Coordinates of C-alpha atoms in Angstrom, one line a residue:
Chain C
M1 CA 97.8 113.7 97.1
V2 CA 97.2 109.7 97.9
A3 CA 98.2 108.4 101.4
T4 CA 100.8 106.5 101.4
T5 CA 100.6 103.2 103.4
S6 CA 101.2 103.1 106.8
P7 CA 103.2 99.9 108.0
R8 CA 101.4 100.3 111.1
P9 CA 98.1 102.0 110.3
P10 CA 95.7 103.0 113.2
A11 CA 93.2 100.8 115.2
S12 CA 89.5 102.0 115.1
R13 CA 88.6 100.2 118.9
D14 CA 86.2 101.3 121.0
V15 CA 87.8 102.0 123.8
P16 CA 87.7 101.8 127.8
L17 CA 88.0 104.9 130.8
V18 CA 89.9 103.7 132.8
A19 CA 90.9 107.2 134.8
R20 CA 89.2 110.6 135.2
R21 CA 90.7 113.9 136.7
P22 CA 89.4 116.9 137.2
L23 CA 91.9 120.1 137.2
Q24 CA 90.3 123.3 137.6
G25 CA 88.1 125.1 135.7
P26 CA 87.1 123.1 132.1
Y27 CA 90.2 120.8 132.5
L28 CA 90.4 117.2 132.8
L29 CA 92.6 114.2 132.6
L30 CA 90.9 111.1 131.3
T31 CA 92.7 107.8 130.7
F32 CA 92.0 105.0 127.8
R33 CA 93.4 101.8 127.4
H34 CA 94.4 101.4 123.8
P35 CA 97.2 99.1 123.4
E36 CA 98.1 100.5 119.9
V37 CA 97.5 104.3 121.3
A38 CA 99.5 102.9 124.4
G39 CA 102.1 101.1 122.3
R40 CA 103.7 103.4 119.4
T41 CA 102.8 107.0 119.4
R42 CA 105.2 109.3 119.0
A43 CA 105.1 113.0 120.8
G44 CA 102.7 115.4 118.1
Q45 CA 100.1 112.7 117.0
F46 CA 96.6 111.9 117.9
V47 CA 93.3 110.2 118.2
M48 CA 89.8 110.4 117.0
I49 CA 87.9 110.4 119.6
K50 CA 83.8 110.8 120.7
A51 CA 82.4 109.7 123.7
N52 CA 79.5 106.6 121.6
T53 CA 76.8 108.9 121.9
A54 CA 74.4 108.2 118.9
A55 CA 74.5 111.0 116.6
D56 CA 74.6 114.1 118.4
P57 CA 77.7 115.6 118.3
L58 CA 78.4 113.3 115.7
L59 CA 82.1 113.5 114.3
R60 CA 84.8 112.1 116.5
R61 CA 87.3 115.0 117.2
P62 CA 91.1 115.0 117.1
F63 CA 93.4 115.5 120.6
S64 CA 97.1 115.5 121.0
I65 CA 98.3 112.1 123.1
M66 CA 99.5 113.7 126.6
S67 CA 101.3 110.7 128.0
V68 CA 100.8 106.8 126.6
H69 CA 101.6 103.8 129.8
P70 CA 102.8 101.6 127.3
A71 CA 103.1 98.9 130.5
E72 CA 99.1 99.5 131.3
D73 CA 98.3 99.8 127.3
T74 CA 96.3 103.8 128.2
F75 CA 96.9 107.0 127.3
T76 CA 96.2 110.1 128.8
L77 CA 94.0 113.4 126.9
F78 CA 94.4 116.6 128.4
L79 CA 90.6 118.0 127.5
K80 CA 89.1 121.2 128.3
V81 CA 85.4 121.3 128.1
V82 CA 84.2 123.8 124.8
G83 CA 81.4 122.4 123.7
S84 CA 78.7 119.0 123.2
G85 CA 81.1 116.2 122.2
T86 CA 84.2 117.4 125.1
R87 CA 81.1 117.6 127.6
A88 CA 80.4 113.7 126.1
L89 CA 83.8 113.0 127.2
A90 CA 84.4 114.9 130.1
D91 CA 81.3 112.8 132.0
L92 CA 82.2 109.5 130.6
R93 CA 82.5 107.1 134.1
S94 CA 84.9 104.6 134.8
G95 CA 84.2 101.1 132.4
E96 CA 82.5 103.8 129.7
T97 CA 84.0 103.5 126.2
A98 CA 84.3 106.0 123.5
G99 CA 84.9 105.3 119.8
C100 CA 88.6 105.8 119.3
L101 CA 91.2 105.7 116.3
G102 CA 94.5 106.3 116.3
P103 CA 97.3 107.2 116.5
L104 CA 97.4 109.6 113.4
G105 CA 99.7 112.1 112.4
R106 CA 102.9 113.0 111.2
P107 CA 105.1 113.0 115.1
F108 CA 107.3 116.0 116.0
P109 CA 110.9 115.8 114.1
M110 CA 113.6 115.5 116.8
P111 CA 115.8 118.9 116.7
P112 CA 119.6 118.5 115.4
E113 CA 121.8 116.6 118.1
D114 CA 123.2 120.4 118.7
H115 CA 119.9 122.2 119.5
E116 CA 118.1 123.0 122.4
A117 CA 114.4 122.5 121.8
L118 CA 111.9 125.3 122.7
L119 CA 108.4 124.2 123.2
V120 CA 105.9 126.9 123.3
A121 CA 102.3 125.7 124.3
G122 CA 99.8 127.8 124.6
G123 CA 96.3 127.1 126.6
Y124 CA 96.2 123.1 126.1
G125 CA 98.4 123.0 123.2
I126 CA 100.7 122.2 125.9
A127 CA 99.5 118.3 125.9
P128 CA 101.6 116.8 123.2
F129 CA 105.0 118.5 124.9
V130 CA 104.3 116.4 127.8
L131 CA 105.1 113.3 126.0
F132 CA 108.1 115.2 123.1
G133 CA 109.6 116.7 127.0
D134 CA 109.8 112.8 128.0
E135 CA 111.1 111.4 124.5
L136 CA 113.4 114.5 124.5
R137 CA 114.9 114.1 128.1
R138 CA 115.0 110.1 127.2
A139 CA 116.7 110.8 124.4
G140 CA 119.7 113.2 126.3
R141 CA 118.4 116.5 124.5
R142 CA 118.0 120.1 125.9
A143 CA 114.5 121.5 126.1
R144 CA 113.1 123.8 127.8
A145 CA 109.1 125.2 127.3
F146 CA 106.9 128.0 127.8
Y147 CA 103.3 128.0 128.3
G148 CA 101.2 130.6 127.9
G149 CA 97.1 131.1 128.8
R150 CA 94.9 134.9 129.5
T151 CA 94.8 134.1 133.4
S152 CA 96.4 131.0 135.9
G153 CA 93.3 128.6 135.2
D154 CA 94.6 127.9 131.8
L155 CA 97.6 126.4 132.6
Q156 CA 96.4 123.7 134.0
G157 CA 98.9 121.0 131.8
H158 CA 101.7 122.8 134.6
D159 CA 102.2 119.5 136.9
P160 CA 102.2 116.8 134.5
F161 CA 105.1 119.0 132.3
T162 CA 107.0 119.7 135.5
A163 CA 106.6 116.4 136.7
L164 CA 109.1 115.9 133.4
G165 CA 112.3 118.0 135.2
L166 CA 112.5 120.5 132.2
P167 CA 112.7 124.2 132.9
L168 CA 109.1 125.8 132.4
A169 CA 108.4 129.7 132.0
C170 CA 105.1 130.4 132.4
C171 CA 103.0 133.4 131.2
T172 CA 99.4 135.1 131.5
D173 CA 98.1 137.9 129.7
D174 CA 96.7 139.4 133.0
G175 CA 99.7 138.4 135.6
S176 CA 97.9 136.1 137.4
F177 CA 100.8 133.7 137.6
G178 CA 104.0 134.1 136.0
H179 CA 105.7 136.8 133.8
H180 CA 103.1 138.9 132.7
G181 CA 102.9 139.3 129.1
R182 CA 102.3 136.6 125.8
V183 CA 104.1 133.2 126.1
T184 CA 106.1 134.5 122.3
D185 CA 107.7 137.3 124.1
A186 CA 108.4 135.3 126.6
V187 CA 110.5 133.7 124.2
E188 CA 112.1 136.0 122.5
A189 CA 113.5 137.0 125.9
Y190 CA 114.8 133.6 126.1
L191 CA 116.7 134.0 122.6
D192 CA 118.0 137.6 123.3
T193 CA 120.1 136.0 126.2
R194 CA 122.0 134.0 123.1
P195 CA 121.5 130.6 124.2
G196 CA 123.2 128.9 121.7
A197 CA 121.1 126.7 118.3
V198 CA 117.7 126.2 119.0
T199 CA 114.3 124.5 117.2
L200 CA 111.2 126.1 118.0
Y201 CA 107.6 123.6 118.4
A202 CA 104.6 125.8 119.3
C203 CA 101.3 123.7 119.7
G204 CA 98.3 126.6 120.8
P205 CA 95.8 128.9 119.3
D206 CA 95.8 129.6 115.6
A207 CA 97.3 133.2 116.8
M208 CA 99.7 132.0 119.0
L209 CA 101.1 130.0 116.1
H210 CA 101.6 132.3 113.6
A211 CA 102.8 134.6 116.2
A212 CA 105.9 132.0 117.1
A213 CA 106.3 131.4 113.0
R214 CA 106.7 135.2 112.9
L215 CA 109.4 135.4 115.5
A216 CA 111.1 131.7 114.1
E217 CA 111.2 134.2 110.8
R218 CA 112.4 136.6 112.4
R219 CA 115.2 135.1 114.2
N220 CA 115.6 132.9 111.3
V221 CA 115.6 130.0 113.6
P222 CA 113.8 126.7 112.4
A223 CA 110.4 126.0 113.5
Q224 CA 107.5 123.5 113.6
V225 CA 104.2 124.4 114.5
S226 CA 100.9 121.8 115.2
L227 CA 97.9 123.0 113.8
D228 CA 94.0 122.4 114.5
P229 CA 91.9 122.8 111.7
W230 CA 88.3 121.2 112.3
M231 CA 88.6 117.3 111.8
G232 CA 86.2 114.9 110.2
C233 CA 88.0 111.6 109.8
G234 CA 91.7 112.1 110.7
V235 CA 92.6 109.4 107.8
G236 CA 92.6 112.0 105.0
T237 CA 89.6 111.1 103.0
C238 CA 87.2 113.9 104.2
L239 CA 89.7 116.2 103.3
G240 CA 88.4 119.0 105.5
C241 CA 91.2 119.6 107.3
V242 CA 93.0 120.6 104.5
V243 CA 95.5 123.1 105.2
R244 CA 97.4 125.3 102.6
I245 CA 101.2 124.6 102.9
Q246 CA 103.7 125.4 100.6
R247 CA 107.2 123.9 100.1
A248 CA 109.8 124.4 97.5
D249 CA 108.7 124.9 94.2
E250 CA 105.4 125.1 94.9
P251 CA 104.3 128.9 93.7
R252 CA 101.1 128.9 95.3
G253 CA 101.1 125.9 97.8
K254 CA 98.7 122.9 97.9
Y255 CA 96.0 121.9 99.9
R256 CA 97.2 119.1 102.4
C257 CA 95.9 116.9 105.4
A258 CA 96.7 118.3 108.2
C259 CA 95.5 114.6 109.6
T260 CA 97.8 112.7 107.6
E261 CA 100.3 115.9 106.4
G262 CA 100.2 117.3 109.4
P263 CA 99.5 118.2 112.3
V264 CA 102.8 119.3 113.3
F265 CA 104.2 121.1 109.8
D266 CA 107.6 123.0 109.0
A267 CA 106.7 126.7 110.3
R268 CA 107.9 128.2 107.1
D269 CA 106.0 126.5 104.8
V270 CA 102.4 127.2 106.3
V271 CA 100.6 129.6 104.2
W272 CA 98.7 131.9 106.9
A273 CA 95.2 133.9 106.2
G274 CA 96.2 137.0 104.2
E275 CA 99.6 136.7 104.3
G276 CA 100.7 134.0 102.8
S277 CA 104.1 131.8 103.6
S278 CA 107.8 133.1 104.7
R279 CA 109.1 130.8 102.5
A280 CA 107.3 132.9 99.7
R281 CA 108.4 136.0 100.9
R282 CA 112.0 135.2 101.6
E283 CA 112.3 133.4 97.6
A284 CA 110.7 136.7 96.9
A285 CA 113.2 138.7 98.5
A286 CA 116.1 136.9 97.0
V287 CA 114.6 137.4 93.3
L288 CA 114.8 141.1 94.8
R289 CA 118.1 141.3 95.5
Chain X
M1 CA 72.7 82.6 104.5
S2 CA 73.1 85.1 101.8
L3 CA 73.6 88.5 101.8
A4 CA 75.4 88.7 98.0
V5 CA 73.4 90.9 95.5
Q6 CA 73.2 91.7 92.0
L7 CA 73.4 95.0 90.5
A8 CA 73.5 96.9 87.2
G9 CA 75.4 93.4 86.0
L10 CA 77.4 92.7 89.5
R11 CA 77.8 90.5 91.4
L12 CA 78.5 92.4 95.0
K13 CA 78.7 90.2 97.9
N14 CA 77.4 92.0 100.3
P15 CA 74.9 95.5 99.7
L16 CA 77.8 97.8 101.5
I17 CA 79.2 100.2 99.4
A18 CA 81.8 102.8 100.3
A19 CA 80.1 106.1 99.3
S20 CA 82.0 108.6 97.0
G21 CA 83.5 111.5 99.3
T22 CA 83.6 109.5 102.0
F23 CA 85.8 106.9 101.3
G24 CA 89.5 109.0 99.5
Y25 CA 90.6 106.0 97.2
G26 CA 90.1 103.1 99.0
V27 CA 93.7 103.0 99.8
E28 CA 93.6 105.1 102.9
Y29 CA 91.1 102.6 105.1
E30 CA 94.0 100.0 104.2
G31 CA 94.9 98.6 107.5
I32 CA 92.4 100.1 109.4
L33 CA 89.5 97.3 107.7
D34 CA 89.9 94.9 105.7
L35 CA 88.5 96.4 102.0
S36 CA 87.3 92.7 101.0
R37 CA 85.0 93.0 103.8
L38 CA 83.4 95.7 101.4
G39 CA 80.5 95.1 98.8
G40 CA 82.3 98.0 96.4
I41 CA 83.9 101.2 97.0
V42 CA 84.0 104.0 95.3
S43 CA 86.6 106.7 94.7
K44 CA 86.3 110.5 95.2
G45 CA 84.8 112.3 92.4
L46 CA 87.2 112.7 89.2
Y47 CA 87.8 115.0 87.0
L48 CA 90.5 114.6 84.1
E49 CA 93.1 117.0 85.9
P50 CA 94.0 117.4 89.5
R51 CA 91.5 119.9 91.5
D52 CA 92.7 122.1 94.3
G53 CA 89.1 122.8 96.0
C54 CA 86.8 124.7 98.1
A55 CA 88.6 127.6 100.4
V56 CA 88.4 126.2 104.2
P57 CA 86.6 126.2 105.9
R58 CA 85.1 122.9 104.4
I59 CA 83.0 120.9 106.9
V60 CA 81.2 122.4 109.3
E61 CA 79.2 119.9 112.0
T62 CA 75.4 120.6 112.6
P63 CA 72.8 118.5 114.7
S64 CA 73.4 114.6 113.5
G65 CA 74.5 116.3 110.5
L66 CA 77.8 117.3 108.0
L67 CA 77.4 120.1 106.4
N68 CA 80.4 119.9 103.6
A69 CA 82.0 121.8 100.5
I70 CA 85.0 120.0 99.8
G71 CA 84.9 121.2 96.1
L72 CA 85.8 117.9 94.4
Q73 CA 89.5 118.7 95.3
G74 CA 91.1 115.1 93.4
V75 CA 94.1 113.7 91.8
G76 CA 92.4 113.3 88.3
I77 CA 91.4 110.4 86.4
R78 CA 95.1 109.5 85.1
A79 CA 96.8 109.9 88.6
F80 CA 93.7 107.7 89.7
V81 CA 93.9 104.6 86.8
R82 CA 98.0 105.0 86.9
D83 CA 99.0 105.1 90.8
V84 CA 95.5 103.7 92.8
L85 CA 94.1 101.1 91.5
P86 CA 96.9 98.6 90.9
R87 CA 96.6 99.4 94.3
L88 CA 93.4 97.8 94.8
D89 CA 94.0 95.3 93.2
G90 CA 94.7 92.5 95.7
Y91 CA 91.6 93.0 97.3
D92 CA 87.9 90.8 96.6
T93 CA 85.4 94.3 96.3
A94 CA 84.1 95.9 93.4
V95 CA 86.0 98.9 92.1
I96 CA 83.3 102.5 90.6
V97 CA 85.0 105.4 89.9
N98 CA 82.6 108.4 90.5
V99 CA 83.1 110.4 87.6
C100 CA 83.0 113.9 87.5
G101 CA 83.4 116.8 84.6
D102 CA 83.0 120.7 83.2
T103 CA 81.0 120.2 80.2
V104 CA 79.4 116.9 78.5
E105 CA 82.7 116.4 77.2
E106 CA 84.6 116.0 79.8
Y107 CA 82.8 113.5 81.7
A108 CA 82.7 110.9 78.0
E109 CA 86.8 111.8 78.5
V110 CA 86.9 110.8 82.1
A111 CA 85.1 107.5 81.9
R112 CA 87.1 106.4 78.9
I113 CA 90.1 106.9 80.5
A114 CA 88.1 105.2 83.7
E115 CA 87.1 102.7 81.4
A116 CA 90.8 100.5 83.5
P117 CA 91.7 97.1 84.7
G118 CA 90.4 96.6 87.7
V119 CA 87.5 99.0 87.1
D120 CA 83.7 97.4 87.6
A121 CA 81.6 100.1 87.0
L122 CA 81.5 103.8 86.6
E123 CA 79.3 106.4 88.7
I124 CA 78.0 109.9 87.2
N125 CA 78.4 112.8 89.7
I126 CA 75.5 114.8 88.6
S127 CA 74.6 116.2 92.1
C128 CA 77.7 118.0 93.7
P129 CA 76.4 120.8 95.2
N130 CA 79.8 122.6 96.1
V131 CA 80.5 123.4 91.8
K132 CA 80.4 126.1 89.8
K133 CA 79.9 124.2 86.7
G134 CA 78.7 120.4 86.3
G135 CA 77.6 119.0 89.2
M136 CA 74.1 119.7 90.6
A137 CA 73.9 121.9 87.4
F138 CA 73.4 119.2 85.1
G139 CA 71.3 116.8 87.7
G140 CA 68.9 119.9 88.5
D141 CA 68.2 119.6 85.0
P142 CA 66.6 116.6 82.6
R143 CA 67.6 117.4 79.5
M144 CA 71.2 118.2 80.6
T145 CA 71.2 114.9 83.2
H146 CA 69.9 112.9 79.5
E147 CA 73.0 114.0 77.2
V148 CA 75.7 113.3 80.7
V149 CA 73.8 109.9 81.0
A150 CA 74.0 109.3 77.4
A151 CA 77.3 110.6 76.6
V152 CA 78.5 108.4 79.6
R153 CA 76.8 105.4 78.3
K154 CA 77.8 105.9 74.5
A155 CA 81.7 106.6 76.2
T156 CA 82.3 102.6 78.0
R157 CA 80.5 99.0 78.1
L158 CA 81.0 99.3 82.3
P159 CA 78.1 99.7 84.2
V160 CA 76.2 103.8 84.2
I161 CA 75.7 104.8 87.9
P162 CA 74.3 108.4 87.5
K163 CA 73.9 110.1 91.3
L164 CA 71.4 111.9 92.0
S165 CA 70.3 115.0 93.6
P166 CA 67.8 115.4 96.6
N167 CA 67.6 119.2 95.4
V168 CA 64.5 118.5 92.6
A169 CA 61.2 118.9 93.2
D170 CA 60.6 115.4 91.9
V171 CA 63.4 112.8 91.8
T172 CA 61.6 110.7 89.8
V173 CA 61.2 112.3 86.8
F174 CA 65.3 112.5 86.9
A175 CA 65.3 108.9 87.6
R176 CA 63.4 108.4 84.6
V177 CA 65.4 110.4 82.1
C178 CA 68.9 108.5 83.8
E179 CA 66.6 105.1 82.9
E180 CA 65.6 106.2 78.8
A181 CA 69.1 107.6 79.0
G182 CA 70.9 103.7 79.1
A183 CA 71.7 103.9 83.0
D184 CA 72.4 100.7 84.5
A185 CA 71.2 101.7 88.0
L186 CA 70.9 105.1 89.8
S187 CA 72.5 105.9 93.0
C188 CA 70.4 108.2 95.8
I189 CA 70.4 110.7 96.6
N190 CA 73.9 113.3 97.0
T191 CA 73.8 115.7 100.4
L192 CA 71.1 118.3 100.2
L193 CA 72.2 121.9 99.8
G194 CA 72.6 123.9 103.1
L195 CA 73.3 127.2 104.5
A196 CA 74.7 127.7 108.5
V197 CA 75.5 130.6 109.6
D198 CA 77.8 132.2 112.3
V199 CA 75.6 134.6 113.7
E200 CA 78.4 136.6 115.6
R201 CA 79.9 137.1 112.2
R202 CA 76.7 137.1 110.5
M203 CA 78.8 135.2 107.4
P204 CA 78.5 131.7 106.3
R205 CA 80.2 128.9 108.1
L206 CA 81.6 127.9 105.5
A207 CA 84.4 129.6 102.9
F208 CA 81.7 128.4 99.9
G209 CA 78.8 129.9 101.5
T210 CA 76.6 126.8 100.8
G211 CA 77.2 123.3 101.6
G212 CA 75.7 119.8 101.1
L213 CA 74.5 118.0 104.0
S214 CA 75.2 114.7 104.8
G215 CA 74.2 112.2 108.1
P216 CA 72.2 110.9 109.9
A217 CA 69.7 114.2 109.5
I218 CA 68.9 113.5 106.3
R219 CA 68.0 109.4 106.5
P220 CA 64.4 110.5 106.1
V221 CA 64.9 112.3 103.4
A222 CA 66.7 110.2 101.6
V223 CA 64.1 107.3 102.4
R224 CA 62.0 108.8 101.2
M225 CA 63.0 109.5 97.6
A226 CA 65.2 106.4 97.2
W227 CA 61.7 104.4 97.5
Q228 CA 60.3 107.2 95.1
A229 CA 62.6 106.4 92.6
A230 CA 62.9 102.8 93.0
R231 CA 59.2 103.1 91.8
A232 CA 59.8 104.9 89.2
V233 CA 62.4 102.7 87.4
R234 CA 62.8 99.3 86.4
I235 CA 66.6 99.5 87.0
P236 CA 68.1 98.8 90.6
V237 CA 68.1 102.1 92.5
I238 CA 71.4 102.5 95.8
G239 CA 70.2 104.1 98.8
I240 CA 72.2 106.7 100.1
G241 CA 71.7 108.6 103.3
G242 CA 72.7 108.7 106.7
I243 CA 73.2 104.9 107.4
A244 CA 75.2 104.1 110.1
S245 CA 73.6 100.9 111.4
A246 CA 72.1 97.1 110.1
E247 CA 68.6 99.4 110.9
D248 CA 69.4 102.2 108.9
A249 CA 70.2 99.8 105.7
L250 CA 67.2 97.9 105.9
E251 CA 65.4 100.8 105.9
F252 CA 66.3 101.7 102.6
L253 CA 66.5 97.8 101.6
I254 CA 62.7 97.9 102.9
A255 CA 62.0 100.8 100.4
G256 CA 63.8 99.0 97.5
C257 CA 67.2 99.9 97.0
R258 CA 69.1 96.5 95.9
A259 CA 72.3 97.8 97.9
V260 CA 72.8 101.2 99.9
Q261 CA 76.4 102.9 100.5
I262 CA 77.7 104.0 103.6
G263 CA 78.6 107.9 103.9
T264 CA 79.5 109.8 106.7
A265 CA 79.4 107.5 108.9
N266 CA 83.3 106.4 107.5
F267 CA 84.3 109.3 109.5
V268 CA 83.1 108.5 112.5
D269 CA 83.8 104.5 112.5
P270 CA 85.8 103.2 110.1
G271 CA 84.5 100.0 111.6
V272 CA 81.4 100.9 110.5
Y273 CA 81.1 98.6 107.9
S274 CA 81.6 94.8 110.4
R275 CA 78.6 96.4 112.9
I276 CA 76.2 96.1 109.8
L277 CA 77.2 93.4 108.1
A278 CA 77.1 91.4 111.9
G279 CA 73.3 93.2 112.1
L280 CA 72.2 92.3 108.6
E281 CA 72.9 88.9 109.0
D282 CA 71.1 89.1 112.9
Y283 CA 68.0 90.5 111.0
L284 CA 67.6 87.3 108.2
R285 CA 68.1 84.5 111.1
R286 CA 65.1 86.7 113.6
H287 CA 62.9 87.1 110.1
G288 CA 63.5 83.6 108.7
R289 CA 65.2 84.6 105.7
E290 CA 67.4 82.9 103.9
S291 CA 69.0 86.2 101.5
I292 CA 69.2 89.6 102.1
N293 CA 66.7 89.9 98.4
D294 CA 63.9 89.1 100.2
V295 CA 64.0 92.0 101.6
V296 CA 64.6 94.3 99.3
G297 CA 61.3 95.7 98.5
S298 CA 59.0 94.3 100.6
L299 CA 58.0 97.4 102.3
R300 CA 54.0 97.5 102.4
F301 CA 51.5 100.1 103.7
P302 CA 48.9 99.4 105.7
D303 CA 45.3 99.0 104.6
A304 CA 42.6 101.4 106.4
E305 CA 41.5 98.7 108.4
E306 CA 44.8 98.3 109.7
T307 CA 45.2 102.2 110.8
G308 CA 41.3 102.6 111.8
G309 CA 40.3 103.5 108.7
G310 CA 40.2 107.2 107.5
G311 CA 43.5 108.4 106.0
C312 CA 44.0 111.3 107.2

């Protein structure tokens, strides 16, 4: 599809780093000055950003916006150093600039008013939930978070989140911090307490998103997942970040850009590799009945 | 001081054109940059019908380059003419449609439909490496190249600009064939066929297998081929390949290109045009030239005396 015009297009500019806070291990918080991102971002949106490092690495990378500070025209990213692009960003010094385009993408939709929002994060997937938790709190909605990682060192987004004052359950695969087990198991245990109507939101590694989507399907709760495919441009022109999405009346689904039609999608519509979408399964089951 | 160029009957306000497949249909960049600052825009490749494109992953970054196998996902020529063209109407920039086809007949039919008010020229895609039919299969065979270009030439009164593949032994053969078949200009070059391997899985990193390499990594190859093509034909050549700065664009212009296309750099920074335009004006000032056309084809090779003699 041809993207429709946004009334408030994203802005591309060189942004200076204004604060850099190392956390444990490969994690750190980076704060940049960018008036449009600081002023317009809604939770779940992202920026394309790259330290100005000539041609290698070549492309900007997508990062969820963790928090915004409109009074200072700044926004903060939660970064895990994994390769040369993130290394170059992590090595920026105050005042040095990065090329940045944003805010981009479809934000998390608000849950229905009587729903509790369950925020399910894996690793650096906590980033957009700091901003979303803040939006939910300001809107007077109920919310709680489930935050999982392989080990305690992976839960470095813990402090910015607890500052919001929302309930937070931590999980680690090795039991070194919080519950011993997978984050989706903790969510399921919470659902077993019959908490009333909930909407699930998930952001993290693919396997965790898939598990969250399956859980939502099994327990019949609405869910939104924030996908993180390789992205080239962030504005729907390179068509590199497409994901197969199957909405009602789409027998095969369509490739849709995660950058412009996502990154947040209704979990029912996502066609998972080798499995298809839960919408398709439901419709097939209805036909059989 | 003027950056305006004449090309295949078109007058472009400057020599910078957004390359096919890297700028969507133009409208995606509305508001992010002023489309009227561009000399022209080439649309994403368009067939008669919408296309789904390749499976994912479709892009992978390589040193100073981008390897892609998108597979010409697109809305089709009719949706472009109906839905997109009216939105480009208000911009003062040349609109060039990238014409694709699985068959010679499809190229001609797409060209006929593309001849709509607001379209200024047609670029013929005979060089996409990521489709099983058409694309590079046509652009790698001089006879098929001639047939496609001649068929499009016959189908339209618009300027016709074949986009050449670098995946051939001698680009000048194809440049001449296109000129003979009635082309008004040439775009040089499309992406270089490449393969990136995931060594852990021992599989290609792209779902399609091979892909097309673009970005600064290919620039010297592209400059060489555009230079060869420009010397081989009388029609103008548009240089493409890894341009991200004014200096990069000037390499192609000096090597004989009348204009250039900006591709992968659009992904890196949509604001690249302003920087390049400012750099071109600065260059003309520094070198005391009135027009960018004074620079075109000004490449000279040093004689034996200058190099100390002896050649290689």
